[in-house]
Tab-separated table of C-alpha atoms and ligand atoms in Angstrom:
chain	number	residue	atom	x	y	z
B	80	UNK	CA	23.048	15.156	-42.338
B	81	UNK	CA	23.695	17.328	-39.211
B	82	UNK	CA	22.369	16.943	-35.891
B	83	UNK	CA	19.950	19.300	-36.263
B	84	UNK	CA	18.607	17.689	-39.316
B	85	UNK	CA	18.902	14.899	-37.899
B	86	UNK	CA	16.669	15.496	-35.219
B	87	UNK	CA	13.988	17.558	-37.196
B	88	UNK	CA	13.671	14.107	-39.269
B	89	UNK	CA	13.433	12.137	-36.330
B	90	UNK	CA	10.022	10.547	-35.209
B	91	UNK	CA	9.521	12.070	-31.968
B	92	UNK	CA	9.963	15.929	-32.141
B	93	UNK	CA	12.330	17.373	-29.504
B	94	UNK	CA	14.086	16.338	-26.231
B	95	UNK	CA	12.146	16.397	-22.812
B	96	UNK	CA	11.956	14.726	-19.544
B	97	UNK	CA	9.190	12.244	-19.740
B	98	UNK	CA	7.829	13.552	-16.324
B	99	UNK	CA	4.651	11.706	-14.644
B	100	UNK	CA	3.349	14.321	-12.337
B	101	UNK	CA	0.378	15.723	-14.336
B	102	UNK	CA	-0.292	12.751	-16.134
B	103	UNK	CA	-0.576	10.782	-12.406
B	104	UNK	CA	-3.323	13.973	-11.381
B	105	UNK	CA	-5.016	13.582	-14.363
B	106	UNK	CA	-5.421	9.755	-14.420
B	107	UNK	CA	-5.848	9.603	-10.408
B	108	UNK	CA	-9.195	12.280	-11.548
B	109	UNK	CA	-10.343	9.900	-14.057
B	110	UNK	CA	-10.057	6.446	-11.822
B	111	UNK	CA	-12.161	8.418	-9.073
B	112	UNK	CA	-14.251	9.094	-11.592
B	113	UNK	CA	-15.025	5.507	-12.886
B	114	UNK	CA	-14.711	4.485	-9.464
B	115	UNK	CA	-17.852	7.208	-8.300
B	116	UNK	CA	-19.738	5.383	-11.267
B	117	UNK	CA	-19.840	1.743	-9.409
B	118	UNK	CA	-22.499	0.253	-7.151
B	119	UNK	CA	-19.817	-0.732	-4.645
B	120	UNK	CA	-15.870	-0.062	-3.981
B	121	UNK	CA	-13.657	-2.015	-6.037
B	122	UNK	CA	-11.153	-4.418	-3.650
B	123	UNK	CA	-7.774	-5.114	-3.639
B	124	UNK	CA	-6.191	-7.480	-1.585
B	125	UNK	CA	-2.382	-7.462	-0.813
B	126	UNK	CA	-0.516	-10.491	0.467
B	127	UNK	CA	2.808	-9.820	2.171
B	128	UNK	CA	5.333	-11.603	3.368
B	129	UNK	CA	7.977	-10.963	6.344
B	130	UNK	CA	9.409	-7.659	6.982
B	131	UNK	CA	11.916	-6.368	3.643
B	132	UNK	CA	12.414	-3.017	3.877
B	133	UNK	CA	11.852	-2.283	0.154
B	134	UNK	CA	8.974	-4.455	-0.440
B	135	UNK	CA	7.254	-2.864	2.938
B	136	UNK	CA	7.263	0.505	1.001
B	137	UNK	CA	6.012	-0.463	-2.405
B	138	UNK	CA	2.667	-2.584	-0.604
B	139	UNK	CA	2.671	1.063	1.813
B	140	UNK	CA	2.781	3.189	-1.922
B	141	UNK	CA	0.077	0.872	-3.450
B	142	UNK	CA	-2.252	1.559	-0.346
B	143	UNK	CA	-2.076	5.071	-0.501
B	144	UNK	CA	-2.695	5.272	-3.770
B	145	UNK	CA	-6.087	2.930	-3.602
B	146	UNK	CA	-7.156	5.252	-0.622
B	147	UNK	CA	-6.670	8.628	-3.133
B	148	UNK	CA	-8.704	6.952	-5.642
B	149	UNK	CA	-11.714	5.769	-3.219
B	150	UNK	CA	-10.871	1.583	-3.640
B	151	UNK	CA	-10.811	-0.452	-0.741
B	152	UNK	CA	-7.654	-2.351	0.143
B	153	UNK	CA	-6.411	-5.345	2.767
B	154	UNK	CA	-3.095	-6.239	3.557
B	155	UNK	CA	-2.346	-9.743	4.748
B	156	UNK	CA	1.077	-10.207	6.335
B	157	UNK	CA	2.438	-12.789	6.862
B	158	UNK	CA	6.035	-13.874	8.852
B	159	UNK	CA	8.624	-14.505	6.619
B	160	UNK	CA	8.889	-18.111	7.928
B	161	UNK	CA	4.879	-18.788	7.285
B	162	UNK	CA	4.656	-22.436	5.570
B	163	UNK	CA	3.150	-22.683	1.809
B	164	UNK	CA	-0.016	-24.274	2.651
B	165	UNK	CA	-0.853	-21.264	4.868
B	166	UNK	CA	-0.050	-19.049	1.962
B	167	UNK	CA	-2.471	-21.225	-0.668
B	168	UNK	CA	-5.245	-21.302	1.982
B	169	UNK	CA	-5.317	-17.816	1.806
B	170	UNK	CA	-5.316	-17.475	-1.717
B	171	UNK	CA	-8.196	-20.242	-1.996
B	172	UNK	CA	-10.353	-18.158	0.328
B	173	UNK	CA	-9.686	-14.549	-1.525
B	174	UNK	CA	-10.310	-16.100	-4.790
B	175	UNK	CA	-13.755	-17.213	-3.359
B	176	UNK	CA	-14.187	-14.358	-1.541
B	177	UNK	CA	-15.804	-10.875	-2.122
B	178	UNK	CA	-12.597	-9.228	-3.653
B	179	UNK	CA	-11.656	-7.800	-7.488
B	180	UNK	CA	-8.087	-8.503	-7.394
B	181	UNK	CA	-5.638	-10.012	-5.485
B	182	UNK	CA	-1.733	-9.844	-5.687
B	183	UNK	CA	0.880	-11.931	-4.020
B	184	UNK	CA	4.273	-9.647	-3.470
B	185	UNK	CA	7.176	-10.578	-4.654
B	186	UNK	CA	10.186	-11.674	-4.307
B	187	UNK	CA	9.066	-14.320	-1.531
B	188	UNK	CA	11.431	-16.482	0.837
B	189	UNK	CA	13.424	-19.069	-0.360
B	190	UNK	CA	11.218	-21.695	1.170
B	191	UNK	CA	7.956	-20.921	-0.788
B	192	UNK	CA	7.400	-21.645	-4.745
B	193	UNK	CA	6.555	-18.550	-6.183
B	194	UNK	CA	5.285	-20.000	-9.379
B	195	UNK	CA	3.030	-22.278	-8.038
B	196	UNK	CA	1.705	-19.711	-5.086
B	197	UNK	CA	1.103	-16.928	-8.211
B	198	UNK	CA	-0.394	-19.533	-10.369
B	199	UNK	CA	-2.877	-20.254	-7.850
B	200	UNK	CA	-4.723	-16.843	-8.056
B	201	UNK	CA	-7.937	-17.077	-10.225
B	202	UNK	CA	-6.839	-15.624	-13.626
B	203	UNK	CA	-9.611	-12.563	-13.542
B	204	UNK	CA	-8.467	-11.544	-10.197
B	205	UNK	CA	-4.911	-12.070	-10.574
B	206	UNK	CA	-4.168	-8.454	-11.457
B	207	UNK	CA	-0.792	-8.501	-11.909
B	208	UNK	CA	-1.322	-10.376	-15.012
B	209	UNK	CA	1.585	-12.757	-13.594
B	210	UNK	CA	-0.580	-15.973	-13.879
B	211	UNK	CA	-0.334	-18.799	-16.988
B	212	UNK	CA	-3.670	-17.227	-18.051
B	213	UNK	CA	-2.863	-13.998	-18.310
B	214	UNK	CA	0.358	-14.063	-19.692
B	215	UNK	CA	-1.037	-16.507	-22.452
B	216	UNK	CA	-4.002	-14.267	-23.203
B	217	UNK	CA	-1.208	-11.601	-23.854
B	218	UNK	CA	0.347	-13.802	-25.870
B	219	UNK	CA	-2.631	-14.531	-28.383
B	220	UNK	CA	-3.766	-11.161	-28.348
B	221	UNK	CA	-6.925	-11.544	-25.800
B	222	UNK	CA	-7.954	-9.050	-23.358
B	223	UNK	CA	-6.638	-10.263	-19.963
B	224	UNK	CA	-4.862	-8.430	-16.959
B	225	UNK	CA	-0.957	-7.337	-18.133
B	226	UNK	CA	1.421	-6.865	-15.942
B	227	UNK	CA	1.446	-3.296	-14.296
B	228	UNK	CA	5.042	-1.779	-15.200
B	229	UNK	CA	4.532	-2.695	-18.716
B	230	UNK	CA	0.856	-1.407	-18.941
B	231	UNK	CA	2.764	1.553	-17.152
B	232	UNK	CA	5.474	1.944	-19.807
B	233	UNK	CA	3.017	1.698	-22.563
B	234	UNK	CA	0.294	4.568	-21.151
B	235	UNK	CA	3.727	6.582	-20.582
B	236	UNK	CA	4.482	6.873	-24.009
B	237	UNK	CA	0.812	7.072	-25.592
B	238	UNK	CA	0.293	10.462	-23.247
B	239	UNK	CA	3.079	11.366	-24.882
B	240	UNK	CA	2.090	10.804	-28.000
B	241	UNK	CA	5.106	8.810	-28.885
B	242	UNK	CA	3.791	5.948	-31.392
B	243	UNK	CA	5.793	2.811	-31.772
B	244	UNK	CA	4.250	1.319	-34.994
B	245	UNK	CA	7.155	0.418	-37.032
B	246	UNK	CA	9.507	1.941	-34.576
B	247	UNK	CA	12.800	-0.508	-33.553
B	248	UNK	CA	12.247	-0.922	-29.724
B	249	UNK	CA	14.878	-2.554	-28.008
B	250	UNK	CA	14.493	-3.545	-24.307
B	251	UNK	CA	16.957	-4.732	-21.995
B	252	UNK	CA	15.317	-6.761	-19.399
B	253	UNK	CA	13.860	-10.557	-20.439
B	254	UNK	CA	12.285	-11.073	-16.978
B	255	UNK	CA	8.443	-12.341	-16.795
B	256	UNK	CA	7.642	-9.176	-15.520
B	257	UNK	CA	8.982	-6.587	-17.390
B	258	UNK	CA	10.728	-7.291	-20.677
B	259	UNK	CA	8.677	-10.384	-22.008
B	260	UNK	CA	5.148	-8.891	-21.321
B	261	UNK	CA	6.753	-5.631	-22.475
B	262	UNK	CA	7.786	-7.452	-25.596
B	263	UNK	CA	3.883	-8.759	-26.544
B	264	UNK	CA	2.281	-5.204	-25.655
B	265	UNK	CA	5.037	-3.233	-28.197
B	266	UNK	CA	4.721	-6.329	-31.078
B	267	UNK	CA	0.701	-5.626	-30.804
B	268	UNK	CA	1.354	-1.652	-31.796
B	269	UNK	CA	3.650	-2.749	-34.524
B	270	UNK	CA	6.965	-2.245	-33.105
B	271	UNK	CA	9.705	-4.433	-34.076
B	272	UNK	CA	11.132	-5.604	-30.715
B	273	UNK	CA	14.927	-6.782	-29.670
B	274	UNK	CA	15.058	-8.220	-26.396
B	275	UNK	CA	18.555	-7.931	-24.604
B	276	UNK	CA	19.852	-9.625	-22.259
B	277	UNK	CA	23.760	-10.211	-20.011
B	278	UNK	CA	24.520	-12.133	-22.871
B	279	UNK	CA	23.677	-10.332	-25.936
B	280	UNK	CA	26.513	-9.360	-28.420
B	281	UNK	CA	27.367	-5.714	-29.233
B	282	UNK	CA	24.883	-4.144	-26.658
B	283	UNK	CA	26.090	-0.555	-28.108
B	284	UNK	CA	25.359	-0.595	-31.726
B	285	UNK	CA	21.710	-2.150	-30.521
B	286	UNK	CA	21.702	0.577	-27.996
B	287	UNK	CA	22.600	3.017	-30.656
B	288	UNK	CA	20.165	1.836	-33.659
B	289	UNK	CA	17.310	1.846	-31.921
B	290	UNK	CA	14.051	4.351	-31.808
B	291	UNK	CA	13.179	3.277	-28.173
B	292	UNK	CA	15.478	2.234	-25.497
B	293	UNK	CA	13.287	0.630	-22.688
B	294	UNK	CA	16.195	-0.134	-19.646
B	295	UNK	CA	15.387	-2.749	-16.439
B	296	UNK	CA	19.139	-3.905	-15.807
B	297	UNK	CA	19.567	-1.988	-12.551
B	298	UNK	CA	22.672	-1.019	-12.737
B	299	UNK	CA	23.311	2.890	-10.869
B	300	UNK	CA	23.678	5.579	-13.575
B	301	UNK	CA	25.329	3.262	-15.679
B	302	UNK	CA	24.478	4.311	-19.342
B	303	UNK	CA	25.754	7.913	-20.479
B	304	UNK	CA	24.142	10.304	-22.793
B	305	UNK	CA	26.801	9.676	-25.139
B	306	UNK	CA	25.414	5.614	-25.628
B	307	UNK	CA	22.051	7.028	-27.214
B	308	UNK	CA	21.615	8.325	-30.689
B	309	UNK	CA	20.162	11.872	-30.791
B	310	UNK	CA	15.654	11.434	-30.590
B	311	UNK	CA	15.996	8.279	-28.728
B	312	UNK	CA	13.012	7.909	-26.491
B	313	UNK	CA	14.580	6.249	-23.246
B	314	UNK	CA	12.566	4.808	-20.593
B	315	UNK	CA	14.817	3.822	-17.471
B	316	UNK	CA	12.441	1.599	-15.151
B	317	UNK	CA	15.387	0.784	-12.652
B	318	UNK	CA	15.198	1.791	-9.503
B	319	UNK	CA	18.330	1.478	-8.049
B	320	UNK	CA	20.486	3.221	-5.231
B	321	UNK	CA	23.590	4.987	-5.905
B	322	UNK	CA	26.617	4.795	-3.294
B	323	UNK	CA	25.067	7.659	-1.123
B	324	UNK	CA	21.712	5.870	-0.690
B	325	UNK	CA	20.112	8.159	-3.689
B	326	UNK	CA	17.449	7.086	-5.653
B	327	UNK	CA	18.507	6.467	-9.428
B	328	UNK	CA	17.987	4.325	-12.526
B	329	UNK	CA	20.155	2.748	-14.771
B	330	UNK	CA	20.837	6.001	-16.840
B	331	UNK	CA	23.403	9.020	-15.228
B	332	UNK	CA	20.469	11.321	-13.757
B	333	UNK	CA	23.315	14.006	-14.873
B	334	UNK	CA	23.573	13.207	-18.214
B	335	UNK	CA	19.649	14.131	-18.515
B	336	UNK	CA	20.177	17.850	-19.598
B	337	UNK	CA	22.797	16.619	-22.400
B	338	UNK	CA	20.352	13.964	-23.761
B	339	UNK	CA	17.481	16.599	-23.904
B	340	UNK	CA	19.911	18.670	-25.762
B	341	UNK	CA	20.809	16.227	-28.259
B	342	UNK	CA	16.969	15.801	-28.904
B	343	UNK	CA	16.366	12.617	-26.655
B	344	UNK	CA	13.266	11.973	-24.199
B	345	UNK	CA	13.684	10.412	-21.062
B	346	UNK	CA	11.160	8.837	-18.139
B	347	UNK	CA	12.945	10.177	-15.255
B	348	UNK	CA	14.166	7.989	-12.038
B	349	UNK	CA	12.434	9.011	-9.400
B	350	UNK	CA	9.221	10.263	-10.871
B	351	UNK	CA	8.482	8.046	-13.779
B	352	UNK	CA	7.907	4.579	-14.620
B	353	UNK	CA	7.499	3.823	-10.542
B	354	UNK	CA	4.198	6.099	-10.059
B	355	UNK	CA	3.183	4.432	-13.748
B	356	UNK	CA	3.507	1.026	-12.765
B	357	UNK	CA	1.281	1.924	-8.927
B	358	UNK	CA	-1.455	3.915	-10.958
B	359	UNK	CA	-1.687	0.847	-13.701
B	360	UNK	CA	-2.357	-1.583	-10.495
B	361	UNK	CA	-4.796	0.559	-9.241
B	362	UNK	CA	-6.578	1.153	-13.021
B	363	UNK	CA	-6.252	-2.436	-13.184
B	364	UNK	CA	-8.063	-3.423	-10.201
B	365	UNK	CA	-10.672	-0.771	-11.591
B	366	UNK	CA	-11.277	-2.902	-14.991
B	367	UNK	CA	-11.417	-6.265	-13.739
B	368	UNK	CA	-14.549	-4.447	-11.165
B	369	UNK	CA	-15.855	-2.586	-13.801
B	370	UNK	CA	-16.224	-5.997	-15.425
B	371	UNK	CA	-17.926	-7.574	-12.223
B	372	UNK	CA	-19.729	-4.755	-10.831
B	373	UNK	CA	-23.055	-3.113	-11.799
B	374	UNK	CA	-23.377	0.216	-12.571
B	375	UNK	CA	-25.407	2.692	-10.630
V	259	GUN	N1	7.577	-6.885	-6.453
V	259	GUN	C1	8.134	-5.857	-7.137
V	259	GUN	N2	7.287	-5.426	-8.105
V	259	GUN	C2	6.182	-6.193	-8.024
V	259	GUN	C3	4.970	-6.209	-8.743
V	259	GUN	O1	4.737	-5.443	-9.677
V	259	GUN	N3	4.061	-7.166	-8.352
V	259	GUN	C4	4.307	-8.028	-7.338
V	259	GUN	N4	3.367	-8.921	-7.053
V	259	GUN	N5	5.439	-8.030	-6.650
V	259	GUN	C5	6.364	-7.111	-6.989
């Protein structure tokens, strides 16, 4: 079989940049919409702490975004040296208090246990889906919040009308908030899922046999257009930064053009999974008030 054959066989059509813009406008119209529909603004609350640079500008991203869609957000920053109990206070009194959902950034100092700090948010407003709760209802097939990059990933490809029943989908990343969530959402639609990891064997012939490629090892430009069989469906959701302090993901932004050519899709970096993953919070906080809140 040639490559062109190849391709015509191959389950998803021809080569394209997976690119989010429209499909951001469109769903930031429909959360206004849902959002007009409610007796009250949905809340968000944000809690933040000390100053990193990166961090900073995701929490400022996720603000303007609830402020587009008409939800109400808080911030609460805190010093990077603030003690735990401080933090669980905190967490006590939004749980209690008049707010849909409420998400600890990560990573935090040293000095504070993540785990038990996350844990601590009340399941239904814990809308990262990070929590025991929600990552068990994910496991056993219940509806529960899912973490937002992989709810991301997921509306990515539907829009796109790229179906992964029966499809091999192999994703590199086994963290707790990409690859394992990932992992439950793509085994519900059917998919038949290979987690990778730094010490899987014979990354290339994995790389090369599968459908879907779903990358999180953030690593600058690192894979090539030639390490991807022609129709692979890649979706890069590093964000890393290349020696001249450029934005990039794991795959060589200019190798995009040859894997287009060669019939593959690809969820750009910048411009892709990032907005996703910021629009699913936001949807997210939406459905957990939509569940809460009377309707007009
Ligand atoms: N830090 C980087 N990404 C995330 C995220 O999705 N949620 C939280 N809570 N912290 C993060």
């Amino acid at each position: 079989m040639n490559t062109a054959d190849y391709i015509s066989r191959h389950i998803n059509g021809e080569g394209k940049i997976l690119e989010v813009k429209e499909l951001v406008e469109n769903k930031t119209e429909e959360l206004k919409d849902r959002v007009s529909k409610l007796n009250r603004k949905p809340k968000l609350a944000i809690i933040r702490v000390g100053g990193d640079y990166a961090s900073g500008k995701y929490v400022a991203n996720k603000i303007k975004r609830c402020k587009e869609v008409g939800i109400e957000s808080e911030v609460i920053h805190f010093p990077k040296d603030v003690d735990q109990m401080t933090l669980e206070w905190e967490i006590l009194r939004l749980n209690v208090e008049n707010t849909d959902g409420i998400l600890l950034q990560l990573p935090l100092p040293k000095h504070l246990d993540e785990y038990y700090l996350t844990n601590l948010i009340e399941t239904e407003k814990d809308v990262d889906g990070f929590t025991i709760g929600n990552m068990g209802k994910l496991m056993l097939n219940q509806e529960g919040n899912i973490a937002c990059t992989p709810k991301g990933i997921m509306t990515i490809l539907k829009e796109n009308h790229i179906d992964v029943n029966g499809k091999d989908v192999l994703i590199i990343n086994r963290s707790n908030i990409v690859g394992k969530p990932l992992s439950m959402l793509m085994l519900q639609e059917n998919a038949t899922v290979t987690i990778a990891h730094s010490k899987t064997k014979d990354l290339e012939t994995k790389i090369w046999n599968a459908d879907i490629v779903v990358t999180a090892i953030g690593k600058p430009n690192f894979f090539e257009a030639k390490d991807f069989r022609p129709g692979t469906v890649i979706i890069d959701v590093s964000i890393n930064f290349d020696e001249n302090g450029k934005m990039c993901g794991d795959v060589k932004k200019s190798d995009y053009d040859r894997l287009v050519e060669k019939g593959c899709k690809i969820s750009p970096v910048p411009n892709g999974i990032g907005q996703m993953t910021v629009l699913s919070l936001i949807e997210q906080t939406i459905e957990i008030a939509e569940r809460n809140i009377c309707y007009k």
